[in-house]
Amino acid sequence: MLDPRSVRTDPDTVRASQAARGADPTVVDRYLDIDAARREAIGRYEQLRAEQKQLGKRIGPAQGALKRADEADRRARQDEVDALLTQAAGLAEQVKAAEAQAADLQQQLDVIALDLDNVVDPAAPVGGEEDFVVLAEVGHPRDFPTEGFTPRDHLEIGARLRAIDVERGAKVSGSRFFYLTGDGALLEIALLNLAISLATGNGLTPVIPPALVNPAAMEATGFLGQAAENVYHLADDDMYLVGTAEVPLAGYHGDEIIPAGDLPLRYVGFSPCFRREAGSHGRDTRGIIRVHQFDKVEMFTYCAPEDAVAEHEQLLRWQREFLDLLEIPYRVIDVATGDLGASAARKFDIEAWIPTQGRYREVTSTSNCTTFQSRRLNIRLRSGEGTVAPLATLNGTLVAMPRVIVALLENHQTRDGDVRVPPALRPFLGGREALTAP
RNA sequence: GGAGGGGUGCCGGAGUGGUUGAACGGGGCGGUCUCGAAAACCGUUGUGCGGGUAACCCCUGUACCGAGGGUUCGAAUCCCUCCCCCUCCGCCA
């Protein structure tokens, strides 16, 4: 949600942002029209309401006077009370109508406000999905022909190691489900432990959040908008399965006012993630690149708006450090405006090199949501001067298990199909230097 | 799942229809006193929205006593629905 005041005072910026996203800029003008009508309606209602309260204050005493009145006075007193009540009844009707009108316009504004995405960061590259800018390339993809063998894909390696089982995943749950078994399961646990130990070492608070949330939490984090078709909904209970720990981590401080001195608040959550993957039929059908359920370690920060850009860079640094430790070649891209989520002002993705695909695939993503998300969640900060203001929220993947496992298996495979364990991960795998077939 | 109790401001806790945004206590903040501190005393203490302002402070109006409806001239107070919390029983990782 944008600040209504800033939309009012600086509509051109919002229009330009909408255009950069490939979204409809004329929403701004409809928004402004409704906002103007709303403010007028509120004024009308409040004035009538003030009159009603003034009048109401005279009724009590008048009725008291009637009760105490003697015979001679009774008639006059009764007339006075009746007159007041008649007047008040008429006013009450007007108040009710004015209130309904104001409420209706407020609701209209709330609805259209959902069509206004966050204002993009001027630093973000303008364009569509293909218009990203590569910020860095790290490591070198291996030259398998020179090494003298053809790389196996993660599914083949996973089957050989008895680490990944998609057939049984399909048998029990359906397509896009999988089992991690043996070293596969141990690998995820090792990645989890490495990630959490790094994150806590950096001062983040570890959190294991609920993965099932109510509609308000889902709505406030923006996942019931364009992304709604990818969200699992439990109709009997009207609950949602989260697609990321961002949802419960963002909702955690909902409706709170946080002292500025407590900021930044940094969390690292571990949760299962559920995604319907509607509209991606036929894409990434082989292996575990795109699945309906996976585990993820996600960082989440609440900070002062002026610190958000620096915080965004910090999250990106932590993400890079993790992949550096895993010795996976990757590149960092600055995602273009047209490919940003509705709540992100800027987004960096890290894409890992996948040898058998001969290309980079997204493994992490970090978004600066500025004050957009906190407005919907009603999270604010209290400054030293005692004033309250919205704060910024940012999120970033530390490790999305399946894709990192894919990258790890494929990039570190040996000629005979074993997998070298990068040194940083060894302490979490009992010191083992390689994963080998059982 | 069954039975009962309860949701009021930063916290505790009053308040059953009319100057109640809300008594009282605690806490916080400011001040007096003190070399300083404590104690004591005095004062102050929310948020959203609209208007006065382009904006802050400020002034003013209005809304907010779990949420949403209703009754009424008027609702924290009465009615309905829902949500949440607590206690006991049952079931259960």
PDB file of C-alpha atoms (C1' of nucleotides) in Angstrom, chain A residues 5 8 35 38-39 42-43 45-46 49-50 52-53 56-57 59-60 63 85 88-89 92 96 257 380 382 386-388, chain B residues 10 18-19 21 46-57 61-64 69-76 83:
ATOM      1  CA  ARG A   5      -0.672  11.559   0.836  1.00  0.00           C
ATOM      2  CA  ARG A   8      -1.928  12.937  -3.822  1.00  0.00           C
ATOM      3  CA  ASP A  35      -9.766   9.878  -2.775  1.00  0.00           C
ATOM      4  CA  ARG A  38     -13.858  10.185   0.003  1.00  0.00           C
ATOM      5  CA  ARG A  39     -12.379  13.163   1.785  1.00  0.00           C
ATOM      6  CA  ILE A  42     -15.769  12.258   5.462  1.00  0.00           C
ATOM      7  CA  GLY A  43     -16.072  15.995   5.999  1.00  0.00           C
ATOM      8  CA  TYR A  45     -20.271  12.931   7.813  1.00  0.00           C
ATOM      9  CA  GLU A  46     -18.133  14.388  10.574  1.00  0.00           C
ATOM     10  CA  ARG A  49     -22.022  13.787  13.506  1.00  0.00           C
ATOM     11  CA  ALA A  50     -20.746  16.768  15.485  1.00  0.00           C
ATOM     12  CA  GLN A  52     -25.778  15.155  16.406  1.00  0.00           C
ATOM     13  CA  LYS A  53     -23.544  14.944  19.437  1.00  0.00           C
ATOM     14  CA  GLY A  56     -27.746  14.675  22.002  1.00  0.00           C
ATOM     15  CA  LYS A  57     -26.149  16.383  24.947  1.00  0.00           C
ATOM     16  CA  ILE A  59     -31.680  15.559  25.466  1.00  0.00           C
ATOM     17  CA  GLY A  60     -30.588  14.038  28.737  1.00  0.00           C
ATOM     18  CA  GLN A  63     -35.639  14.718  30.034  1.00  0.00           C
ATOM     19  CA  LEU A  85     -36.203  14.011  19.795  1.00  0.00           C
ATOM     20  CA  ALA A  88     -32.442  14.293  16.592  1.00  0.00           C
ATOM     21  CA  ALA A  89     -34.241  11.538  14.728  1.00  0.00           C
ATOM     22  CA  ALA A  92     -29.669  10.532  12.897  1.00  0.00           C
ATOM     23  CA  LYS A  96     -26.348   7.285   8.922  1.00  0.00           C
ATOM     24  CA  ILE A 257       4.786   0.199  16.864  1.00  0.00           C
ATOM     25  CA  ARG A 380       5.402   1.421  12.370  1.00  0.00           C
ATOM     26  CA  ARG A 382       8.468   5.351  16.938  1.00  0.00           C
ATOM     27  CA  GLY A 386       7.985  10.333  19.654  1.00  0.00           C
ATOM     28  CA  THR A 387       6.543  10.531  16.164  1.00  0.00           C
ATOM     29  CA  VAL A 388       5.369   7.384  14.424  1.00  0.00           C
TER      30      VAL A 388
ATOM     31  C1'   C B  10       2.346   0.622  27.841  1.00  0.00           C
ATOM     32  C1'   G B  18     -26.112  10.420  28.016  1.00  0.00           C
ATOM     33  C1'   U B  19     -19.819  16.141  28.681  1.00  0.00           C
ATOM     34  C1'   G B  21     -10.684   8.717  25.202  1.00  0.00           C
ATOM     35  C1'   G B  46      -2.457   6.585  22.578  1.00  0.00           C
ATOM     36  C1'   U B  47      -3.451   5.746  17.304  1.00  0.00           C
ATOM     37  C1'   G B  48      -6.022   6.425  12.491  1.00  0.00           C
ATOM     38  C1'   C B  49      -8.651   9.702   9.410  1.00  0.00           C
ATOM     39  C1'   G B  50     -10.669  14.785   7.809  1.00  0.00           C
ATOM     40  C1'   G B  51     -10.036  20.136   8.106  1.00  0.00           C
ATOM     41  C1'   G B  52      -7.023  24.639   9.385  1.00  0.00           C
ATOM     42  C1'   U B  53      -1.397  24.062   6.562  1.00  0.00           C
ATOM     43  C1'   A B  54       2.477  22.516   0.925  1.00  0.00           C
ATOM     44  C1'   A B  55       4.577  20.169   5.429  1.00  0.00           C
ATOM     45  C1'   C B  56       6.177  19.569  10.946  1.00  0.00           C
ATOM     46  C1'   C B  57       4.798  21.397  15.696  1.00  0.00           C
ATOM     47  C1'   G B  61     -13.477  17.752  14.243  1.00  0.00           C
ATOM     48  C1'   U B  62     -14.292  12.622  14.032  1.00  0.00           C
ATOM     49  C1'   A B  63     -13.379   7.395  14.845  1.00  0.00           C
ATOM     50  C1'   C B  64     -11.284   3.570  17.852  1.00  0.00           C
ATOM     51  C1'   G B  69     -23.476  -6.207  12.160  1.00  0.00           C
ATOM     52  C1'   G B  70     -28.005  -4.471  14.886  1.00  0.00           C
ATOM     53  C1'   U B  71     -31.259  -1.641  18.555  1.00  0.00           C
ATOM     54  C1'   U B  72     -31.449   3.747  20.069  1.00  0.00           C
ATOM     55  C1'   C B  73     -32.015  10.714  19.470  1.00  0.00           C
ATOM     56  C1'   G B  74     -27.452   8.663  21.906  1.00  0.00           C
ATOM     57  C1'   A B  75     -23.584   2.336  23.072  1.00  0.00           C
ATOM     58  C1'   A B  76     -17.275   0.471  26.144  1.00  0.00           C
ATOM     59  C1'   C B  83     -12.380 -14.500  16.284  1.00  0.00           C
TER      60        C B  83
END
